[in-house]
């Protein structure tokens, strides 16, 4: 997969409060912050004590896909990658999440920003030879992609909804 880190727009404390209370209709510039560096993001969803891990990355706008289903963020299902799981464990074990919010459906969303260039390089290299098993893409092409390993995907019968304002790409035409 042709993945790379990206500059993200994340919710501020006021933005997280709006996600928690579902008052996202009055979203403004005080509710977001652009991250200064390009990064990958580990994303953990927790519902009823079940955790699912995802990797959020950038990929080419013209990426070939196998299946198209409307969705908020592109999702790619890939074979289990022990290297990625090791990197998740190492990063999550040593750093606090940059965003942590529980929405009105009682789903907790946590994002860890990967700021170490060496780790970002390792992720890019580890995922380069991986062929996606299945993809769910929005009908509008977007360079933001969310990767889920096959074992992680099976944890929820129905994938929890992701708040629209949780994360976005700062410069979508990188």
Short mmCIF file of C-alpha atoms in Angstrom, two decimals:
data_model
loop_
_atom_site.label_atom_id
_atom_site.label_comp_id
_atom_site.label_asym_id
_atom_site.label_seq_id
_atom_site.Cartn_x
_atom_site.Cartn_y
_atom_site.Cartn_z
CA UNK A 1 0.00 0.00 0.00
CA UNK A 2 1.25 3.44 -0.86
CA UNK A 3 0.80 5.05 2.55
CA UNK A 4 2.34 8.16 4.01
CA UNK A 5 1.96 10.39 7.08
CA UNK A 6 -0.15 13.54 6.77
CA UNK A 7 -0.91 16.84 8.50
CA UNK A 8 -4.17 16.46 10.39
CA UNK A 9 -6.92 18.70 11.67
CA UNK A 10 -7.95 17.52 15.14
CA UNK A 11 -10.66 18.72 17.53
CA UNK A 12 -9.64 21.07 20.35
CA UNK A 13 -11.11 20.71 23.84
CA UNK A 14 -14.21 22.64 22.71
CA UNK A 15 -14.48 20.46 19.62
CA UNK A 16 -14.24 17.32 21.73
CA UNK A 17 -17.01 18.64 23.97
CA UNK A 18 -19.20 19.19 20.91
CA UNK A 19 -18.54 15.61 19.76
CA UNK A 20 -19.45 14.35 23.27
CA UNK A 21 -22.73 16.25 23.27
CA UNK A 22 -23.57 15.87 19.55
CA UNK A 23 -23.67 19.65 19.05
CA UNK A 24 -21.54 19.63 15.93
CA UNK A 25 -23.80 21.88 13.86
CA UNK A 26 -22.15 25.04 15.22
CA UNK A 27 -18.58 23.86 14.53
CA UNK A 28 -16.13 26.77 14.00
CA UNK A 29 -12.39 27.52 13.82
CA UNK A 30 -12.06 27.46 17.64
CA UNK A 31 -13.02 23.78 17.59
CA UNK A 32 -10.06 22.55 15.52
CA UNK A 33 -6.30 22.73 15.45
CA UNK A 34 -3.94 21.85 12.58
CA UNK A 35 -1.05 19.66 13.66
CA UNK A 36 2.36 21.11 12.72
CA UNK A 37 3.93 17.89 11.42
CA UNK A 38 2.93 15.03 9.16
CA UNK A 39 2.12 11.93 11.20
CA UNK A 40 0.35 8.62 11.21
CA UNK A 41 -2.37 8.16 13.83
CA UNK A 42 -3.30 5.10 15.86
CA UNK A 43 -7.02 5.07 16.41
CA UNK A 44 -8.73 3.03 19.13
CA UNK A 45 -12.50 2.60 19.29
CA UNK A 46 -13.94 1.14 22.49
CA UNK A 47 -17.55 0.00 22.85
CA UNK A 48 -18.83 -2.10 25.75
CA UNK A 49 -15.27 -2.97 26.75
CA UNK A 50 -14.29 -4.17 23.25
CA UNK A 51 -11.35 -2.33 21.64
CA UNK A 52 -10.61 -2.07 17.92
CA UNK A 53 -7.38 -0.60 16.53
CA UNK A 54 -6.96 1.25 13.26
CA UNK A 55 -4.16 3.08 11.51
CA UNK A 56 -5.05 6.38 9.85
CA UNK A 57 -2.83 7.42 6.95
CA UNK A 58 -2.72 9.22 3.63
CA UNK A 59 -2.76 7.39 0.32
CA UNK A 60 -2.94 8.40 -3.35
CA UNK A 61 -6.20 9.96 -4.49
CA UNK A 62 -6.36 7.59 -7.47
CA UNK A 63 -5.80 4.40 -5.43
CA UNK A 64 -7.37 1.31 -7.04
CA UNK A 65 -10.09 -0.28 -4.93
CA UNK A 66 -12.02 -3.54 -5.07
CA UNK A 67 -15.34 -2.61 -3.45
CA UNK A 68 -17.16 0.69 -3.05
CA UNK A 69 -19.64 1.35 -0.26
CA UNK A 70 -20.55 4.82 1.04
CA UNK A 71 -18.75 5.65 4.25
CA UNK A 72 -17.40 8.59 6.23
CA UNK A 73 -13.72 7.66 5.98
CA UNK A 74 -12.07 5.21 3.60
CA UNK A 75 -11.52 1.86 5.29
CA UNK A 76 -9.05 -0.77 4.13
CA UNK A 77 -9.05 -4.29 5.51
CA UNK A 78 -5.57 -5.83 5.41
CA UNK A 79 -3.92 -9.10 6.53
CA UNK A 80 -2.64 -9.08 10.10
CA UNK A 81 0.76 -7.38 10.33
CA UNK A 82 2.75 -8.26 13.47
CA UNK A 83 5.13 -5.32 12.87
CA UNK A 84 2.23 -2.85 12.95
CA UNK A 85 0.80 -4.47 16.08
CA UNK A 86 4.22 -4.20 17.76
CA UNK A 87 4.46 -0.52 16.83
CA UNK A 88 0.96 0.11 18.19
CA UNK A 89 1.83 -1.60 21.47
CA UNK A 90 5.08 0.33 21.82
CA UNK A 91 3.56 3.70 20.99
CA UNK A 92 0.38 3.36 23.03
CA UNK A 93 2.32 2.05 26.01
CA UNK A 94 4.58 5.10 26.18
CA UNK A 95 2.46 8.09 25.14
CA UNK A 96 -0.88 9.61 26.07
CA UNK A 97 -3.55 9.97 23.37
CA UNK A 98 -3.73 13.36 21.68
CA UNK A 99 -7.55 13.07 21.45
CA UNK A 100 -9.89 11.13 23.74
CA UNK A 101 -13.63 11.56 23.47
CA UNK A 102 -16.75 9.47 24.18
CA UNK A 103 -19.65 10.17 21.83
CA UNK A 104 -23.39 9.98 22.50
CA UNK A 105 -23.46 6.32 21.38
CA UNK A 106 -21.02 5.55 24.25
CA UNK A 107 -18.15 4.80 21.86
CA UNK A 108 -14.80 6.06 23.13
CA UNK A 109 -12.45 7.34 20.42
CA UNK A 110 -8.73 7.79 21.10
CA UNK A 111 -6.06 9.04 18.72
CA UNK A 112 -2.32 8.77 19.20
CA UNK A 113 -0.16 10.94 16.96
CA UNK A 114 3.04 9.26 15.79
CA UNK A 115 5.62 12.05 15.91
CA UNK A 116 8.85 10.04 15.59
CA UNK A 117 10.11 10.17 11.97
CA UNK A 118 11.77 6.76 12.37
CA UNK A 119 8.50 5.13 13.43
CA UNK A 120 6.63 6.77 10.54
CA UNK A 121 9.31 5.45 8.17
CA UNK A 122 8.95 1.96 9.67
CA UNK A 123 5.16 2.05 9.20
CA UNK A 124 5.49 3.16 5.58
CA UNK A 125 8.03 0.39 4.90
CA UNK A 126 6.01 -2.29 6.75
CA UNK A 127 2.82 -1.53 4.83
CA UNK A 128 4.39 -1.01 1.36
CA UNK A 129 4.30 -4.69 0.31
CA UNK A 130 0.84 -5.34 1.82
CA UNK A 131 -2.07 -5.89 -0.55
CA UNK A 132 -5.44 -4.76 0.82
CA UNK A 133 -7.91 -7.61 1.25
CA UNK A 134 -10.96 -5.43 0.86
CA UNK A 135 -11.76 -1.75 0.81
CA UNK A 136 -14.81 0.33 1.57
CA UNK A 137 -14.53 3.70 -0.07
CA UNK A 138 -16.70 6.76 -0.06
CA UNK A 139 -18.21 7.57 -3.43
CA UNK A 140 -16.09 10.74 -3.45
CA UNK A 141 -12.37 10.01 -3.76
CA UNK A 142 -10.36 11.11 -0.72
CA UNK A 143 -6.69 10.78 0.24
CA UNK A 144 -7.41 9.86 3.90
CA UNK A 145 -7.53 6.13 4.62
CA UNK A 146 -8.23 4.06 7.73
CA UNK A 147 -6.61 0.63 7.89
CA UNK A 148 -7.97 -2.22 9.97
CA UNK A 149 -6.44 -5.69 10.23
CA UNK A 150 -8.74 -8.64 9.59
CA UNK A 151 -8.62 -9.76 13.23
CA UNK A 152 -9.45 -6.27 14.49
CA UNK A 153 -12.34 -5.84 12.05
CA UNK A 154 -14.08 -8.96 13.37
CA UNK A 155 -14.35 -7.51 16.89
CA UNK A 156 -17.58 -5.62 16.10
CA UNK A 157 -20.56 -7.08 14.25
CA UNK A 158 -21.37 -3.54 13.12
CA UNK A 159 -18.59 -0.97 12.95
CA UNK A 160 -19.20 1.97 15.30
CA UNK A 161 -19.78 5.35 13.67
CA UNK A 162 -16.81 7.70 13.53
CA UNK A 163 -17.52 11.36 14.34
CA UNK A 164 -17.09 13.47 11.21
CA UNK A 165 -14.96 16.00 13.09
CA UNK A 166 -12.63 13.49 14.77
CA UNK A 167 -9.83 13.85 12.22
CA UNK A 168 -9.41 15.40 8.79
CA UNK A 169 -6.55 16.09 6.42
CA UNK A 170 -5.19 19.64 6.66
CA UNK A 171 -3.92 19.77 3.10
CA UNK A 172 -5.89 17.25 1.00
CA UNK A 173 -3.77 17.72 -2.12
CA UNK A 174 -0.38 16.60 -0.76
#
